[in-house]
Amino acid sequence: DQQVKQNSPSLSVQEGRISILNCDYTNSMFDYFLWYKKYPAEGPTFLISISSIKDKNEDGRFTVFLNKSAKHLSLHIVPSQPGDSAVYFCAASAPDNYGQNFVFGPGTRLSVLP
Amino acid sequence: GAGVSQSPSNKVTEKGKDVELRCDPISGHTALYWYRQSLGQGLEFLIYFQGNSAPDKSGLPSDRFSAERTGGSVSTLTIQRTQQEDSAVYLCASSLVPGLGQPQHFGDGTRLSIL
């Protein structure tokens, strides 16, 4: 049972345009959501996060939107650049008895075409 | 270095052998996580350490897998009697403290290939 879903395995976007990566979740206890970017042969790197008490967080070209009622979040990259080509993972965390338990989605491979 | 360090970066071994993977987290990070990523798949949670104790071992696939952490720092993941399905990239991550959405910082992983 996947608690965090990224239904698009891949996405291609033209350089300069907007990239929109989507993520859906099922656990209403999730209180933080994070996006990670992963290049081949490297570990994921943290991009941006959002608390469940907010609906938007922006950092430079990256904006994350959260729709709690729909249990949906999205990452917008504007403008997209060829260096943004990578696999993007959505992750969610919920407090448990011991700390924070992170659950990752399966990832979306973004290709930004020059 | 300032980041999470994993060794070896690549490991090729024969089926049935034991392997030990090492993770050196960022200094001062109390939380440490192990994940694995099989080809074409997402990140699969294995185990989480808070200090030296592992409150969540729920992701370990079988009793052939074990992990320990000593001194609140270095962690080793051991796989005994390796099988071909153990082939994957094993990723380690650390965070300053668990909770409040603290992002995890990942190492570059160990690519394990079982022949």
PDB file of C-alpha atoms in Angstrom:
ATOM      1  CA  ASP A   1       0.000   0.000   0.000  1.00  0.00           C
ATOM      2  CA  GLN A   2       1.764   3.110  -1.291  1.00  0.00           C
ATOM      3  CA  GLN A   3       1.236   6.030   1.039  1.00  0.00           C
ATOM      4  CA  VAL A   4       3.020   8.461  -1.295  1.00  0.00           C
ATOM      5  CA  LYS A   5       2.348   8.243  -5.010  1.00  0.00           C
ATOM      6  CA  GLN A   6       3.930   9.906  -8.003  1.00  0.00           C
ATOM      7  CA  ASN A   7       1.815   8.718 -10.860  1.00  0.00           C
ATOM      8  CA  SER A   8       3.961  10.108 -13.670  1.00  0.00           C
ATOM      9  CA  PRO A   9       7.145   8.052 -14.033  1.00  0.00           C
ATOM     10  CA  SER A  10       8.547  10.606 -16.471  1.00  0.00           C
ATOM     11  CA  LEU A  11       8.018  14.139 -17.759  1.00  0.00           C
ATOM     12  CA  SER A  12       9.601  16.081 -20.613  1.00  0.00           C
ATOM     13  CA  VAL A  13       9.570  19.875 -20.733  1.00  0.00           C
ATOM     14  CA  GLN A  14      11.125  22.462 -23.016  1.00  0.00           C
ATOM     15  CA  GLU A  15      13.844  24.675 -21.551  1.00  0.00           C
ATOM     16  CA  GLY A  16      12.395  27.927 -20.195  1.00  0.00           C
ATOM     17  CA  ARG A  17       8.929  26.465 -19.658  1.00  0.00           C
ATOM     18  CA  ILE A  18       7.313  25.432 -16.399  1.00  0.00           C
ATOM     19  CA  SER A  19       7.789  21.921 -15.000  1.00  0.00           C
ATOM     20  CA  ILE A  20       5.021  20.635 -12.743  1.00  0.00           C
ATOM     21  CA  LEU A  21       5.661  17.476 -10.757  1.00  0.00           C
ATOM     22  CA  ASN A  22       2.759  15.950  -8.864  1.00  0.00           C
ATOM     23  CA  CYS A  23       2.499  13.886  -5.715  1.00  0.00           C
ATOM     24  CA  ASP A  24      -0.488  12.356  -3.930  1.00  0.00           C
ATOM     25  CA  TYR A  25      -0.626  10.888  -0.456  1.00  0.00           C
ATOM     26  CA  THR A  26      -3.062   8.875   1.614  1.00  0.00           C
ATOM     27  CA  ASN A  27      -1.991   9.370   5.228  1.00  0.00           C
ATOM     28  CA  SER A  28      -3.694  12.405   6.771  1.00  0.00           C
ATOM     29  CA  MET A  29      -1.178  12.305   9.639  1.00  0.00           C
ATOM     30  CA  PHE A  30       1.659  13.506   7.402  1.00  0.00           C
ATOM     31  CA  ASP A  31       2.761  16.903   8.676  1.00  0.00           C
ATOM     32  CA  TYR A  32       5.758  17.722   6.475  1.00  0.00           C
ATOM     33  CA  PHE A  33       6.382  17.180   2.800  1.00  0.00           C
ATOM     34  CA  LEU A  34       9.750  17.367   1.098  1.00  0.00           C
ATOM     35  CA  TRP A  35      11.054  17.227  -2.451  1.00  0.00           C
ATOM     36  CA  TYR A  36      14.400  15.687  -3.325  1.00  0.00           C
ATOM     37  CA  LYS A  37      16.312  15.691  -6.597  1.00  0.00           C
ATOM     38  CA  LYS A  38      18.553  12.808  -7.616  1.00  0.00           C
ATOM     39  CA  TYR A  39      21.198  12.669 -10.328  1.00  0.00           C
ATOM     40  CA  PRO A  40      22.533   9.279 -11.503  1.00  0.00           C
ATOM     41  CA  ALA A  41      25.148   7.727  -9.210  1.00  0.00           C
ATOM     42  CA  GLU A  42      24.514  10.351  -6.534  1.00  0.00           C
ATOM     43  CA  GLY A  43      22.361  10.413  -3.437  1.00  0.00           C
ATOM     44  CA  PRO A  44      19.164  12.471  -3.359  1.00  0.00           C
ATOM     45  CA  THR A  45      19.592  16.114  -2.411  1.00  0.00           C
ATOM     46  CA  PHE A  46      17.010  18.109  -0.526  1.00  0.00           C
ATOM     47  CA  LEU A  47      15.238  20.788  -2.565  1.00  0.00           C
ATOM     48  CA  ILE A  48      12.337  22.299  -0.700  1.00  0.00           C
ATOM     49  CA  SER A  49       9.822  21.413   1.978  1.00  0.00           C
ATOM     50  CA  ILE A  50       6.426  22.514   3.192  1.00  0.00           C
ATOM     51  CA  SER A  51       4.625  22.167   6.484  1.00  0.00           C
ATOM     52  CA  SER A  52       1.055  20.914   6.487  1.00  0.00           C
ATOM     53  CA  ILE A  53      -0.072  24.222   8.023  1.00  0.00           C
ATOM     54  CA  LYS A  54       0.934  26.073   4.843  1.00  0.00           C
ATOM     55  CA  ASP A  55      -0.293  25.859   1.291  1.00  0.00           C
ATOM     56  CA  LYS A  56       2.698  27.324  -0.530  1.00  0.00           C
ATOM     57  CA  ASN A  57       6.435  27.617  -0.101  1.00  0.00           C
ATOM     58  CA  GLU A  58       8.739  29.299  -2.579  1.00  0.00           C
ATOM     59  CA  ASP A  59      12.508  29.184  -2.979  1.00  0.00           C
ATOM     60  CA  GLY A  60      13.904  30.781  -6.095  1.00  0.00           C
ATOM     61  CA  ARG A  61      12.738  28.881  -9.158  1.00  0.00           C
ATOM     62  CA  PHE A  62      11.088  26.215  -7.006  1.00  0.00           C
ATOM     63  CA  THR A  63       7.602  26.475  -5.515  1.00  0.00           C
ATOM     64  CA  VAL A  64       5.711  23.739  -3.702  1.00  0.00           C
ATOM     65  CA  PHE A  65       1.934  23.864  -3.412  1.00  0.00           C
ATOM     66  CA  LEU A  66      -0.037  21.795  -0.913  1.00  0.00           C
ATOM     67  CA  ASN A  67      -3.741  21.002  -1.166  1.00  0.00           C
ATOM     68  CA  LYS A  68      -4.583  19.190   2.047  1.00  0.00           C
ATOM     69  CA  SER A  69      -8.204  18.530   1.233  1.00  0.00           C
ATOM     70  CA  ALA A  70      -7.146  16.749  -1.943  1.00  0.00           C
ATOM     71  CA  LYS A  71      -4.064  15.187  -0.304  1.00  0.00           C
ATOM     72  CA  HIS A  72      -2.050  16.510  -3.212  1.00  0.00           C
ATOM     73  CA  LEU A  73       1.116  18.498  -3.605  1.00  0.00           C
ATOM     74  CA  SER A  74       3.034  19.737  -6.585  1.00  0.00           C
ATOM     75  CA  LEU A  75       6.474  21.112  -7.323  1.00  0.00           C
ATOM     76  CA  HIS A  76       6.719  23.900  -9.882  1.00  0.00           C
ATOM     77  CA  ILE A  77      10.037  24.748 -11.505  1.00  0.00           C
ATOM     78  CA  VAL A  78      10.075  28.014 -13.417  1.00  0.00           C
ATOM     79  CA  PRO A  79      11.908  28.504 -15.701  1.00  0.00           C
ATOM     80  CA  SER A  80      13.104  24.953 -16.308  1.00  0.00           C
ATOM     81  CA  GLN A  81      16.771  24.496 -17.148  1.00  0.00           C
ATOM     82  CA  PRO A  82      18.630  21.520 -18.664  1.00  0.00           C
ATOM     83  CA  GLY A  83      20.449  21.064 -15.319  1.00  0.00           C
ATOM     84  CA  ASP A  84      17.089  20.342 -13.706  1.00  0.00           C
ATOM     85  CA  SER A  85      16.985  17.021 -15.558  1.00  0.00           C
ATOM     86  CA  ALA A  86      16.958  14.440 -12.761  1.00  0.00           C
ATOM     87  CA  VAL A  87      14.663  12.138 -10.828  1.00  0.00           C
ATOM     88  CA  TYR A  88      12.462  13.978  -8.341  1.00  0.00           C
ATOM     89  CA  PHE A  89      11.210  12.256  -5.214  1.00  0.00           C
ATOM     90  CA  CYS A  90       8.322  13.434  -3.105  1.00  0.00           C
ATOM     91  CA  ALA A  91       8.621  12.476   0.582  1.00  0.00           C
ATOM     92  CA  ALA A  92       6.298  12.824   3.530  1.00  0.00           C
ATOM     93  CA  SER A  93       6.823  12.544   7.239  1.00  0.00           C
ATOM     94  CA  ALA A  94       4.563  11.938  10.173  1.00  0.00           C
ATOM     95  CA  PRO A  95       5.412  12.050  13.849  1.00  0.00           C
ATOM     96  CA  ASP A  96       5.512   8.663  15.470  1.00  0.00           C
ATOM     97  CA  ASN A  97       6.489   7.451  18.870  1.00  0.00           C
ATOM     98  CA  TYR A  98      10.179   7.624  18.082  1.00  0.00           C
ATOM     99  CA  GLY A  99      10.601  10.540  15.757  1.00  0.00           C
ATOM    100  CA  GLN A 100       9.960  11.275  12.135  1.00  0.00           C
ATOM    101  CA  ASN A 101       9.262   8.502   9.723  1.00  0.00           C
ATOM    102  CA  PHE A 102       9.898   9.471   6.102  1.00  0.00           C
ATOM    103  CA  VAL A 103       8.007   7.830   3.262  1.00  0.00           C
ATOM    104  CA  PHE A 104       9.233   8.365  -0.299  1.00  0.00           C
ATOM    105  CA  GLY A 105       7.320   8.209  -3.537  1.00  0.00           C
ATOM    106  CA  PRO A 106       8.685   6.202  -6.490  1.00  0.00           C
ATOM    107  CA  GLY A 107      10.026   9.291  -8.266  1.00  0.00           C
ATOM    108  CA  THR A 108       9.418  11.165 -11.522  1.00  0.00           C
ATOM    109  CA  ARG A 109      12.171  11.473 -14.096  1.00  0.00           C
ATOM    110  CA  LEU A 110      12.241  15.025 -15.484  1.00  0.00           C
ATOM    111  CA  SER A 111      13.919  15.737 -18.790  1.00  0.00           C
ATOM    112  CA  VAL A 112      14.387  19.376 -19.737  1.00  0.00           C
ATOM    113  CA  LEU A 113      15.029  19.650 -23.443  1.00  0.00           C
ATOM    114  CA  PRO A 114      17.251  22.443 -24.772  1.00  0.00           C
TER     115      PRO A 114
ATOM    116  CA  GLY B   1      34.256  15.927   4.347  1.00  0.00           C
ATOM    117  CA  ALA B   2      31.118  17.743   5.401  1.00  0.00           C
ATOM    118  CA  GLY B   3      28.623  15.339   3.846  1.00  0.00           C
ATOM    119  CA  VAL B   4      27.451  11.805   4.498  1.00  0.00           C
ATOM    120  CA  SER B   5      30.120   9.338   3.465  1.00  0.00           C
ATOM    121  CA  GLN B   6      29.432   5.757   2.412  1.00  0.00           C
ATOM    122  CA  SER B   7      31.873   2.983   1.656  1.00  0.00           C
ATOM    123  CA  PRO B   8      32.504   1.094  -0.458  1.00  0.00           C
ATOM    124  CA  SER B   9      30.982   2.953  -3.384  1.00  0.00           C
ATOM    125  CA  ASN B  10      30.695  -0.313  -5.308  1.00  0.00           C
ATOM    126  CA  LYS B  11      30.702  -3.915  -4.131  1.00  0.00           C
ATOM    127  CA  VAL B  12      30.522  -7.030  -6.258  1.00  0.00           C
ATOM    128  CA  THR B  13      30.297 -10.337  -4.451  1.00  0.00           C
ATOM    129  CA  GLU B  14      29.199 -13.898  -4.963  1.00  0.00           C
ATOM    130  CA  LYS B  15      25.859 -15.208  -3.808  1.00  0.00           C
ATOM    131  CA  GLY B  16      26.051 -16.591  -0.280  1.00  0.00           C
ATOM    132  CA  LYS B  17      28.804 -14.275   0.930  1.00  0.00           C
ATOM    133  CA  ASP B  18      28.349 -11.740   3.723  1.00  0.00           C
ATOM    134  CA  VAL B  19      28.775  -8.019   3.038  1.00  0.00           C
ATOM    135  CA  GLU B  20      29.209  -5.036   5.296  1.00  0.00           C
ATOM    136  CA  LEU B  21      28.313  -1.510   4.221  1.00  0.00           C
ATOM    137  CA  ARG B  22      29.479   1.524   6.118  1.00  0.00           C
ATOM    138  CA  CYS B  23      27.938   4.948   6.666  1.00  0.00           C
ATOM    139  CA  ASP B  24      29.615   7.944   8.242  1.00  0.00           C
ATOM    140  CA  PRO B  25      26.941  10.589   8.915  1.00  0.00           C
ATOM    141  CA  ILE B  26      27.343  14.325   9.175  1.00  0.00           C
ATOM    142  CA  SER B  27      28.919  15.214  12.496  1.00  0.00           C
ATOM    143  CA  GLY B  28      26.309  16.064  15.099  1.00  0.00           C
ATOM    144  CA  HIS B  29      23.412  14.420  13.268  1.00  0.00           C
ATOM    145  CA  THR B  30      21.594  12.222  15.737  1.00  0.00           C
ATOM    146  CA  ALA B  31      19.231  10.511  13.297  1.00  0.00           C
ATOM    147  CA  LEU B  32      20.516   8.018  10.725  1.00  0.00           C
ATOM    148  CA  TYR B  33      18.531   6.137   8.088  1.00  0.00           C
ATOM    149  CA  TRP B  34      19.236   3.296   5.676  1.00  0.00           C
ATOM    150  CA  TYR B  35      17.297   2.915   2.426  1.00  0.00           C
ATOM    151  CA  ARG B  36      17.759   0.813  -0.648  1.00  0.00           C
ATOM    152  CA  GLN B  37      16.848   1.513  -4.228  1.00  0.00           C
ATOM    153  CA  SER B  38      16.458  -1.397  -6.607  1.00  0.00           C
ATOM    154  CA  LEU B  39      16.707  -0.823 -10.339  1.00  0.00           C
ATOM    155  CA  GLY B  40      13.808   1.331 -11.533  1.00  0.00           C
ATOM    156  CA  GLN B  41      12.257   1.534  -8.088  1.00  0.00           C
ATOM    157  CA  GLY B  42      11.833   4.223  -5.450  1.00  0.00           C
ATOM    158  CA  LEU B  43      13.532   4.417  -2.085  1.00  0.00           C
ATOM    159  CA  GLU B  44      12.696   1.545   0.252  1.00  0.00           C
ATOM    160  CA  PHE B  45      13.095   2.328   3.958  1.00  0.00           C
ATOM    161  CA  LEU B  46      15.176  -0.228   5.869  1.00  0.00           C
ATOM    162  CA  ILE B  47      16.022   1.047   9.350  1.00  0.00           C
ATOM    163  CA  TYR B  48      16.235   4.215  11.420  1.00  0.00           C
ATOM    164  CA  PHE B  49      18.610   5.026  14.286  1.00  0.00           C
ATOM    165  CA  GLN B  50      18.169   7.680  16.931  1.00  0.00           C
ATOM    166  CA  GLY B  51      21.558   7.841  18.581  1.00  0.00           C
ATOM    167  CA  ASN B  52      22.712   4.240  18.930  1.00  0.00           C
ATOM    168  CA  SER B  53      19.282   2.695  19.244  1.00  0.00           C
ATOM    169  CA  ALA B  54      17.086   1.556  16.387  1.00  0.00           C
ATOM    170  CA  PRO B  55      13.470   2.239  17.283  1.00  0.00           C
ATOM    171  CA  ASP B  56      12.286   1.360  13.806  1.00  0.00           C
ATOM    172  CA  LYS B  57      13.591  -1.793  12.149  1.00  0.00           C
ATOM    173  CA  SER B  58      10.368  -2.421  10.306  1.00  0.00           C
ATOM    174  CA  GLY B  59      11.879  -2.150   6.850  1.00  0.00           C
ATOM    175  CA  LEU B  60      14.553  -4.822   7.153  1.00  0.00           C
ATOM    176  CA  PRO B  61      13.551  -7.402   4.507  1.00  0.00           C
ATOM    177  CA  SER B  62      14.689 -10.510   6.393  1.00  0.00           C
ATOM    178  CA  ASP B  63      16.754 -11.711   9.319  1.00  0.00           C
ATOM    179  CA  ARG B  64      19.777 -11.802   7.013  1.00  0.00           C
ATOM    180  CA  PHE B  65      19.871  -8.013   7.356  1.00  0.00           C
ATOM    181  CA  SER B  66      21.162  -6.304  10.475  1.00  0.00           C
ATOM    182  CA  ALA B  67      22.532  -2.889  11.325  1.00  0.00           C
ATOM    183  CA  GLU B  68      24.282  -1.259  14.190  1.00  0.00           C
ATOM    184  CA  ARG B  69      25.458   2.187  15.119  1.00  0.00           C
ATOM    185  CA  THR B  70      28.177   2.925  17.614  1.00  0.00           C
ATOM    186  CA  GLY B  71      29.113   6.117  19.397  1.00  0.00           C
ATOM    187  CA  GLY B  72      26.129   7.847  17.877  1.00  0.00           C
ATOM    188  CA  SER B  73      28.097   8.129  14.675  1.00  0.00           C
ATOM    189  CA  VAL B  74      29.200   5.432  12.205  1.00  0.00           C
ATOM    190  CA  SER B  75      26.695   2.795  11.184  1.00  0.00           C
ATOM    191  CA  THR B  76      27.196  -0.535   9.446  1.00  0.00           C
ATOM    192  CA  LEU B  77      24.592  -2.484   7.529  1.00  0.00           C
ATOM    193  CA  THR B  78      25.386  -6.190   7.286  1.00  0.00           C
ATOM    194  CA  ILE B  79      23.794  -8.602   4.858  1.00  0.00           C
ATOM    195  CA  GLN B  80      24.473 -12.261   5.527  1.00  0.00           C
ATOM    196  CA  ARG B  81      24.293 -15.050   2.945  1.00  0.00           C
ATOM    197  CA  THR B  82      23.591 -12.581   0.151  1.00  0.00           C
ATOM    198  CA  GLN B  83      21.032 -13.396  -2.520  1.00  0.00           C
ATOM    199  CA  GLN B  84      20.706 -11.986  -6.019  1.00  0.00           C
ATOM    200  CA  GLU B  85      17.601 -10.017  -5.030  1.00  0.00           C
ATOM    201  CA  ASP B  86      19.795  -8.067  -2.585  1.00  0.00           C
ATOM    202  CA  SER B  87      21.411  -6.321  -5.567  1.00  0.00           C
ATOM    203  CA  ALA B  88      20.551  -2.628  -5.224  1.00  0.00           C
ATOM    204  CA  VAL B  89      21.959   0.765  -4.288  1.00  0.00           C
ATOM    205  CA  TYR B  90      22.042   1.108  -0.519  1.00  0.00           C
ATOM    206  CA  LEU B  91      21.664   4.714   0.615  1.00  0.00           C
ATOM    207  CA  CYS B  92      22.390   6.171   4.009  1.00  0.00           C
ATOM    208  CA  ALA B  93      21.022   9.493   5.226  1.00  0.00           C
ATOM    209  CA  SER B  94      21.335  11.537   8.376  1.00  0.00           C
ATOM    210  CA  SER B  95      19.452  14.444   9.870  1.00  0.00           C
ATOM    211  CA  LEU B  96      20.170  16.841  12.684  1.00  0.00           C
ATOM    212  CA  VAL B  97      17.315  15.643  14.834  1.00  0.00           C
ATOM    213  CA  PRO B  98      14.271  13.649  13.934  1.00  0.00           C
ATOM    214  CA  GLY B  99      11.064  15.570  13.671  1.00  0.00           C
ATOM    215  CA  LEU B 100       9.791  18.927  12.474  1.00  0.00           C
ATOM    216  CA  GLY B 101      10.449  17.961   8.873  1.00  0.00           C
ATOM    217  CA  GLN B 102      14.219  18.141   9.200  1.00  0.00           C
ATOM    218  CA  PRO B 103      15.524  17.190   5.740  1.00  0.00           C
ATOM    219  CA  GLN B 104      17.691  14.148   5.374  1.00  0.00           C
ATOM    220  CA  HIS B 105      21.152  14.456   3.878  1.00  0.00           C
ATOM    221  CA  PHE B 106      22.095  11.475   1.745  1.00  0.00           C
ATOM    222  CA  GLY B 107      25.355   9.849   0.873  1.00  0.00           C
ATOM    223  CA  ASP B 108      26.047   8.731  -2.686  1.00  0.00           C
ATOM    224  CA  GLY B 109      25.237   5.133  -1.846  1.00  0.00           C
ATOM    225  CA  THR B 110      26.861   1.741  -2.184  1.00  0.00           C
ATOM    226  CA  ARG B 111      26.010  -0.117  -5.373  1.00  0.00           C
ATOM    227  CA  LEU B 112      25.834  -3.789  -4.426  1.00  0.00           C
ATOM    228  CA  SER B 113      25.882  -6.442  -7.120  1.00  0.00           C
ATOM    229  CA  ILE B 114      25.383 -10.098  -6.216  1.00  0.00           C
ATOM    230  CA  LEU B 115      26.619 -12.529  -8.866  1.00  0.00           C
TER     231      LEU B 115
END
